[in-house]
């Protein structure tokens, strides 16, 4: 079953259309890499899929259910979890307080949330009383990603999780991505480093100027990447 499906989807900001009829599918338990040059509309697509931006045309399906017009809260309820670019954590709250903010989303109690998170990321456990804004970049991203451990999403949307991080931390985060997919979660990820994304992805999509120009296996899509990023016909 396709956990997430976009059919001819159009969206944008005010009168400016950014996505000009995008179709893609993310089956359960798979990782789809969404690649493409700057300004192609990748982040916009994740915002539409999480209900942050409304569609103007086309269809959005989550778990086979038509959810056009549903807002972010309704889509979160339907199992969509977006980890935004820039991490989306509360810098002036401690690690433990950040985790407590998420307990309302899932059914877990605070102690269970902490157990799951600190079990996966012991470094966060050691820093549970530290303000999130003072964590290293990698630790902040771990905290952001821990949301996906807590809310049991059906669809996980990841925007540039490697941004500004050391390769060893990126490898750790992507190991978690692979594990989450194995657990059945459908993952759509935007990643600046195409090779990093393709290494974990089951399939990939190239978005250029608001249109899908290629869809295929990582190997098929990789062949067309250079042309896409240089602005030629992908
Ligand atoms: P990048 O790889 O650079 O992050 P992207 O593929 O994620 O790019 P988007 O961030 O989705 O691209 O932006 C697509 C287009 O929408 C760009 O032209 C951008 O300027 C525009 N855009 C993004 N956010 C807004 C906004 N809040 N208001 C108006 N236009 C916006």
mmCIF file of C-alpha atoms and ligand atoms in Angstrom:
data_model
loop_
_atom_site.group_PDB
_atom_site.id
_atom_site.type_symbol
_atom_site.label_atom_id
_atom_site.label_comp_id
_atom_site.label_asym_id
_atom_site.label_seq_id
_atom_site.Cartn_x
_atom_site.Cartn_y
_atom_site.Cartn_z
ATOM 1 C CA UNK A 1 0.000 0.000 0.000
ATOM 2 C CA UNK A 2 1.162 3.512 -0.716
ATOM 3 C CA UNK A 3 1.496 5.321 2.583
ATOM 4 C CA UNK A 4 1.787 8.634 0.756
ATOM 5 C CA UNK A 5 0.633 9.482 -2.751
ATOM 6 C CA UNK A 6 0.644 12.774 -4.622
ATOM 7 C CA UNK A 7 -1.272 12.975 -7.890
ATOM 8 C CA UNK A 8 -0.909 16.001 -10.167
ATOM 9 C CA UNK A 9 -0.413 18.151 -7.130
ATOM 10 C CA UNK A 10 -0.164 21.919 -7.468
ATOM 11 C CA UNK A 11 0.748 24.341 -4.688
ATOM 12 C CA UNK A 12 2.677 27.506 -3.977
ATOM 13 C CA UNK A 13 2.767 30.730 -2.052
ATOM 14 C CA UNK A 14 0.008 33.245 -2.720
ATOM 15 C CA UNK A 15 -0.263 33.728 -6.455
ATOM 16 C CA UNK A 16 3.120 32.084 -7.130
ATOM 17 C CA UNK A 17 2.784 28.428 -8.066
ATOM 18 C CA UNK A 18 5.859 26.367 -7.088
ATOM 19 C CA UNK A 19 4.674 22.782 -7.699
ATOM 20 C CA UNK A 20 3.208 22.409 -11.166
ATOM 21 C CA UNK A 21 1.446 19.044 -11.047
ATOM 22 C CA UNK A 22 3.683 16.681 -9.086
ATOM 23 C CA UNK A 23 2.977 12.949 -8.832
ATOM 24 C CA UNK A 24 4.903 10.559 -6.645
ATOM 25 C CA UNK A 25 4.324 7.596 -4.348
ATOM 26 C CA UNK A 26 5.989 6.455 -1.151
ATOM 27 C CA UNK A 27 5.046 2.862 -0.258
ATOM 28 C CA UNK A 28 5.120 1.722 3.360
ATOM 29 C CA UNK A 29 8.508 0.529 4.613
ATOM 30 C CA UNK A 30 10.475 2.293 1.876
ATOM 31 C CA UNK A 31 12.746 5.305 1.626
ATOM 32 C CA UNK A 32 12.249 7.676 -1.302
ATOM 33 C CA UNK A 33 14.906 10.332 -1.901
ATOM 34 C CA UNK A 34 13.627 13.633 -3.260
ATOM 35 C CA UNK A 35 16.489 15.316 -5.088
ATOM 36 C CA UNK A 36 16.886 18.369 -7.281
ATOM 37 C CA UNK A 37 18.507 21.781 -7.573
ATOM 38 C CA UNK A 38 17.982 24.699 -5.225
ATOM 39 C CA UNK A 39 14.559 26.234 -5.481
ATOM 40 C CA UNK A 40 13.062 23.190 -7.226
ATOM 41 C CA UNK A 41 10.286 22.992 -4.654
ATOM 42 C CA UNK A 42 11.485 20.085 -2.491
ATOM 43 C CA UNK A 43 10.831 21.731 0.878
ATOM 44 C CA UNK A 44 7.546 23.070 -0.446
ATOM 45 C CA UNK A 45 6.507 19.530 -1.369
ATOM 46 C CA UNK A 46 7.227 18.314 2.178
ATOM 47 C CA UNK A 47 5.204 21.219 3.565
ATOM 48 C CA UNK A 48 2.269 20.314 1.335
ATOM 49 C CA UNK A 49 2.504 16.640 2.339
ATOM 50 C CA UNK A 50 2.382 17.649 6.012
ATOM 51 C CA UNK A 51 -0.519 20.074 5.591
ATOM 52 C CA UNK A 52 1.528 23.202 6.311
ATOM 53 C CA UNK A 53 0.716 24.544 2.833
ATOM 54 C CA UNK A 54 -2.570 23.866 1.092
ATOM 55 C CA UNK A 55 -2.824 22.248 -2.331
ATOM 56 C CA UNK A 56 -4.440 24.276 -5.079
ATOM 57 C CA UNK A 57 -5.071 21.310 -7.381
ATOM 58 C CA UNK A 58 -4.424 17.581 -7.580
ATOM 59 C CA UNK A 59 -4.732 14.962 -4.860
ATOM 60 C CA UNK A 60 -2.939 14.132 -1.650
ATOM 61 C CA UNK A 61 -3.517 10.645 -0.236
ATOM 62 C CA UNK A 62 -2.278 9.338 3.109
ATOM 63 C CA UNK A 63 -2.776 5.634 3.716
ATOM 64 C CA UNK A 64 -5.073 5.549 0.695
ATOM 65 C CA UNK A 65 -7.332 8.254 2.102
ATOM 66 C CA UNK A 66 -7.921 11.510 0.242
ATOM 67 C CA UNK A 67 -6.737 14.260 2.606
ATOM 68 C CA UNK A 68 -6.776 17.420 0.469
ATOM 69 C CA UNK A 69 -7.626 20.382 2.654
ATOM 70 C CA UNK A 70 -6.590 18.686 5.896
ATOM 71 C CA UNK A 71 -4.476 20.950 8.082
ATOM 72 C CA UNK A 72 -1.183 20.067 9.760
ATOM 73 C CA UNK A 73 -2.857 18.860 12.957
ATOM 74 C CA UNK A 74 -5.190 16.561 11.029
ATOM 75 C CA UNK A 75 -2.340 15.148 8.972
ATOM 76 C CA UNK A 76 -0.264 14.578 12.109
ATOM 77 C CA UNK A 77 -3.261 12.663 13.436
ATOM 78 C CA UNK A 78 -3.299 10.670 10.199
ATOM 79 C CA UNK A 79 0.305 9.658 10.864
ATOM 80 C CA UNK A 80 2.361 12.214 8.949
ATOM 81 C CA UNK A 81 5.421 13.526 10.777
ATOM 82 C CA UNK A 82 7.669 16.208 9.235
ATOM 83 C CA UNK A 83 11.065 16.972 10.704
ATOM 84 C CA UNK A 84 11.643 20.437 9.288
ATOM 85 C CA UNK A 85 14.859 21.912 7.970
ATOM 86 C CA UNK A 86 16.497 23.834 10.818
ATOM 87 C CA UNK A 87 15.456 21.109 13.271
ATOM 88 C CA UNK A 88 12.174 22.364 14.714
ATOM 89 C CA UNK A 89 13.089 22.063 18.364
ATOM 90 C CA UNK A 90 12.556 24.520 21.216
ATOM 91 C CA UNK A 91 15.987 26.038 21.940
ATOM 92 C CA UNK A 92 15.008 27.601 25.286
ATOM 93 C CA UNK A 93 13.658 24.351 26.720
ATOM 94 C CA UNK A 94 15.790 21.519 28.057
ATOM 95 C CA UNK A 95 16.104 18.227 26.238
ATOM 96 C CA UNK A 96 13.656 16.621 28.679
ATOM 97 C CA UNK A 97 11.178 19.496 28.287
ATOM 98 C CA UNK A 98 11.391 19.253 24.489
ATOM 99 C CA UNK A 99 10.499 15.576 24.745
ATOM 100 C CA UNK A 100 7.556 16.357 26.994
ATOM 101 C CA UNK A 101 6.184 18.700 24.301
ATOM 102 C CA UNK A 102 5.752 15.640 22.086
ATOM 103 C CA UNK A 103 3.926 13.413 24.523
ATOM 104 C CA UNK A 104 0.616 15.016 23.574
ATOM 105 C CA UNK A 105 1.063 13.868 19.957
ATOM 106 C CA UNK A 106 1.431 10.136 20.583
ATOM 107 C CA UNK A 107 -0.059 7.921 23.261
ATOM 108 C CA UNK A 108 3.161 7.519 25.202
ATOM 109 C CA UNK A 109 3.743 8.747 28.729
ATOM 110 C CA UNK A 110 6.740 11.041 29.406
ATOM 111 C CA UNK A 111 8.783 8.227 30.955
ATOM 112 C CA UNK A 112 8.241 6.050 27.872
ATOM 113 C CA UNK A 113 9.175 8.919 25.557
ATOM 114 C CA UNK A 114 12.414 9.442 27.478
ATOM 115 C CA UNK A 115 13.142 5.716 27.487
ATOM 116 C CA UNK A 116 12.716 5.397 23.713
ATOM 117 C CA UNK A 117 14.726 8.500 22.968
ATOM 118 C CA UNK A 118 17.576 7.909 25.373
ATOM 119 C CA UNK A 119 17.698 4.242 24.434
ATOM 120 C CA UNK A 120 18.373 5.241 20.827
ATOM 121 C CA UNK A 121 20.471 8.320 21.593
ATOM 122 C CA UNK A 122 22.296 7.868 24.928
ATOM 123 C CA UNK A 123 24.042 11.205 24.380
ATOM 124 C CA UNK A 124 20.713 12.953 24.765
ATOM 125 C CA UNK A 125 20.116 11.121 28.023
ATOM 126 C CA UNK A 126 23.371 12.468 29.396
ATOM 127 C CA UNK A 127 22.219 15.950 28.406
ATOM 128 C CA UNK A 128 18.584 15.743 29.448
ATOM 129 C CA UNK A 129 18.819 18.879 31.647
ATOM 130 C CA UNK A 130 20.694 20.953 29.050
ATOM 131 C CA UNK A 131 18.951 23.677 27.032
ATOM 132 C CA UNK A 132 18.331 22.337 23.531
ATOM 133 C CA UNK A 133 19.752 25.500 21.973
ATOM 134 C CA UNK A 134 23.136 24.781 23.557
ATOM 135 C CA UNK A 135 23.413 21.229 22.155
ATOM 136 C CA UNK A 136 25.815 20.593 19.297
ATOM 137 C CA UNK A 137 24.295 20.591 15.826
ATOM 138 C CA UNK A 138 24.349 16.795 15.737
ATOM 139 C CA UNK A 139 22.721 16.484 19.131
ATOM 140 C CA UNK A 140 20.021 18.983 18.092
ATOM 141 C CA UNK A 141 19.289 16.897 15.006
ATOM 142 C CA UNK A 142 19.116 13.741 17.129
ATOM 143 C CA UNK A 143 16.604 15.502 19.356
ATOM 144 C CA UNK A 144 14.589 16.563 16.311
ATOM 145 C CA UNK A 145 14.718 13.023 14.908
ATOM 146 C CA UNK A 146 13.633 11.530 18.218
ATOM 147 C CA UNK A 147 10.186 12.863 17.428
ATOM 148 C CA UNK A 148 9.955 10.075 14.849
ATOM 149 C CA UNK A 149 10.599 7.529 17.616
ATOM 150 C CA UNK A 150 7.861 8.966 19.759
ATOM 151 C CA UNK A 151 4.874 9.608 17.519
ATOM 152 C CA UNK A 152 4.933 6.260 15.635
ATOM 153 C CA UNK A 153 4.373 7.897 12.253
ATOM 154 C CA UNK A 154 3.129 6.126 9.134
ATOM 155 C CA UNK A 155 4.868 8.704 6.934
ATOM 156 C CA UNK A 156 8.067 10.489 7.888
ATOM 157 C CA UNK A 157 9.148 13.582 5.956
ATOM 158 C CA UNK A 158 12.781 14.560 6.507
ATOM 159 C CA UNK A 159 14.172 17.868 5.282
ATOM 160 C CA UNK A 160 17.970 18.101 5.020
ATOM 161 C CA UNK A 161 18.805 16.210 8.194
ATOM 162 C CA UNK A 162 22.536 16.285 7.395
ATOM 163 C CA UNK A 163 22.687 20.081 7.213
ATOM 164 C CA UNK A 164 25.999 21.287 8.680
ATOM 165 C CA UNK A 165 26.795 18.006 10.436
ATOM 166 C CA UNK A 166 29.951 15.902 10.609
ATOM 167 C CA UNK A 167 29.920 12.753 8.440
ATOM 168 C CA UNK A 168 29.991 10.426 11.451
ATOM 169 C CA UNK A 169 26.824 12.020 12.854
ATOM 170 C CA UNK A 170 25.175 11.922 9.426
ATOM 171 C CA UNK A 171 25.947 8.200 9.209
ATOM 172 C CA UNK A 172 24.350 7.650 12.622
ATOM 173 C CA UNK A 173 21.204 9.562 11.617
ATOM 174 C CA UNK A 174 20.893 7.679 8.333
ATOM 175 C CA UNK A 175 21.288 4.378 10.143
ATOM 176 C CA UNK A 176 18.200 5.367 12.093
ATOM 177 C CA UNK A 177 16.415 6.257 8.844
ATOM 178 C CA UNK A 178 17.077 2.739 7.550
ATOM 179 C CA UNK A 179 15.864 1.191 10.799
ATOM 180 C CA UNK A 180 12.654 3.233 10.780
ATOM 181 C CA UNK A 181 11.905 2.121 7.215
ATOM 182 C CA UNK A 182 12.463 -1.508 8.208
ATOM 183 C CA UNK A 183 9.901 -0.979 10.948
ATOM 184 C CA UNK A 184 7.339 -0.120 8.269
ATOM 185 C CA UNK A 185 7.495 3.669 8.088
ATOM 186 C CA UNK A 186 7.302 5.322 4.661
ATOM 187 C CA UNK A 187 10.071 7.906 4.445
ATOM 188 C CA UNK A 188 10.378 10.768 1.981
ATOM 189 C CA UNK A 189 13.631 12.614 2.420
ATOM 190 C CA UNK A 190 15.135 15.739 0.956
ATOM 191 C CA UNK A 191 18.904 15.716 1.094
ATOM 192 C CA UNK A 192 21.487 18.097 -0.277
ATOM 193 C CA UNK A 193 24.061 15.306 -0.499
ATOM 194 C CA UNK A 194 22.564 13.104 -3.172
ATOM 195 C CA UNK A 195 24.951 10.190 -2.605
ATOM 196 C CA UNK A 196 24.060 10.054 1.076
ATOM 197 C CA UNK A 197 20.358 9.911 0.259
ATOM 198 C CA UNK A 198 20.744 7.411 -2.582
ATOM 199 C CA UNK A 199 22.742 5.048 -0.360
ATOM 200 C CA UNK A 200 19.741 4.532 1.914
ATOM 201 C CA UNK A 201 16.917 5.032 -0.618
ATOM 202 C CA UNK A 202 14.818 2.349 -2.312
ATOM 203 C CA UNK A 203 13.871 4.778 -5.069
ATOM 204 C CA UNK A 204 14.496 8.376 -5.990
ATOM 205 C CA UNK A 205 12.743 11.278 -7.630
ATOM 206 C CA UNK A 206 14.285 14.327 -9.275
ATOM 207 C CA UNK A 207 12.305 17.519 -8.976
ATOM 208 C CA UNK A 208 13.289 20.429 -11.244
ATOM 209 C CA UNK A 209 11.437 23.726 -11.335
ATOM 210 C CA UNK A 210 8.400 22.252 -9.658
ATOM 211 C CA UNK A 211 8.110 19.206 -11.929
ATOM 212 C CA UNK A 212 9.197 15.579 -11.553
ATOM 213 C CA UNK A 213 11.742 14.950 -14.282
ATOM 214 C CA UNK A 214 12.922 11.453 -13.248
ATOM 215 C CA UNK A 215 11.729 8.609 -11.043
ATOM 216 C CA UNK A 216 13.509 5.303 -10.628
ATOM 217 C CA UNK A 217 15.949 3.208 -8.682
ATOM 218 C CA UNK A 218 18.828 5.080 -7.071
ATOM 219 C CA UNK A 219 21.165 3.842 -9.828
ATOM 220 C CA UNK A 220 18.820 4.991 -12.627
ATOM 221 C CA UNK A 221 18.304 8.403 -11.083
ATOM 222 C CA UNK A 222 21.968 8.902 -10.267
ATOM 223 C CA UNK A 223 22.815 8.883 -13.989
ATOM 224 C CA UNK A 224 20.648 11.948 -14.535
ATOM 225 C CA UNK A 225 21.621 13.920 -11.478
ATOM 226 C CA UNK A 226 24.426 15.994 -12.941
ATOM 227 C CA UNK A 227 22.240 17.239 -15.773
ATOM 228 C CA UNK A 228 19.412 18.066 -13.356
ATOM 229 C CA UNK A 229 21.639 20.011 -11.010
ATOM 230 C CA UNK A 230 23.237 21.899 -13.887
ATOM 231 C CA UNK A 231 19.785 22.915 -15.073
ATOM 232 C CA UNK A 232 19.791 20.862 -18.276
ATOM 233 C CA UNK A 233 17.156 18.344 -19.301
ATOM 234 C CA UNK A 234 17.449 15.613 -16.675
HETATM 235 P P1 LIG B 1 16.577 24.277 -1.580
HETATM 236 O O1 LIG B 1 17.242 23.025 -2.078
HETATM 237 O O2 LIG B 1 17.327 25.509 -1.965
HETATM 238 O O3 LIG B 1 16.189 24.233 -0.128
HETATM 239 P P2 LIG B 1 13.890 23.604 -2.473
HETATM 240 O O4 LIG B 1 13.892 22.688 -3.641
HETATM 241 O O5 LIG B 1 13.595 23.018 -1.147
HETATM 242 O O6 LIG B 1 15.225 24.443 -2.436
HETATM 243 P P3 LIG B 1 11.734 25.402 -1.877
HETATM 244 O O7 LIG B 1 12.323 25.860 -0.591
HETATM 245 O O8 LIG B 1 10.568 24.504 -1.844
HETATM 246 O O9 LIG B 1 12.836 24.749 -2.805
HETATM 247 O O10 LIG B 1 11.363 26.707 -2.716
HETATM 248 C C1 LIG B 1 10.753 26.628 -3.996
HETATM 249 C C2 LIG B 1 10.408 28.034 -4.459
HETATM 250 O O11 LIG B 1 9.434 28.598 -3.582
HETATM 251 C C3 LIG B 1 11.584 28.993 -4.456
HETATM 252 O O12 LIG B 1 11.505 29.789 -5.606
HETATM 253 C C4 LIG B 1 11.381 29.805 -3.204
HETATM 254 O O13 LIG B 1 11.901 31.101 -3.354
HETATM 255 C C5 LIG B 1 9.866 29.847 -3.078
HETATM 256 N N1 LIG B 1 9.436 29.966 -1.684
HETATM 257 C C6 LIG B 1 9.791 29.155 -0.655
HETATM 258 N N2 LIG B 1 9.211 29.548 0.495
HETATM 259 C C7 LIG B 1 8.470 30.624 0.192
HETATM 260 C C8 LIG B 1 7.618 31.501 0.951
HETATM 261 N N3 LIG B 1 7.411 31.314 2.263
HETATM 262 N N4 LIG B 1 7.023 32.538 0.291
HETATM 263 C C9 LIG B 1 7.216 32.713 -1.021
HETATM 264 N N5 LIG B 1 7.988 31.936 -1.794
HETATM 265 C C10 LIG B 1 8.607 30.910 -1.204
#
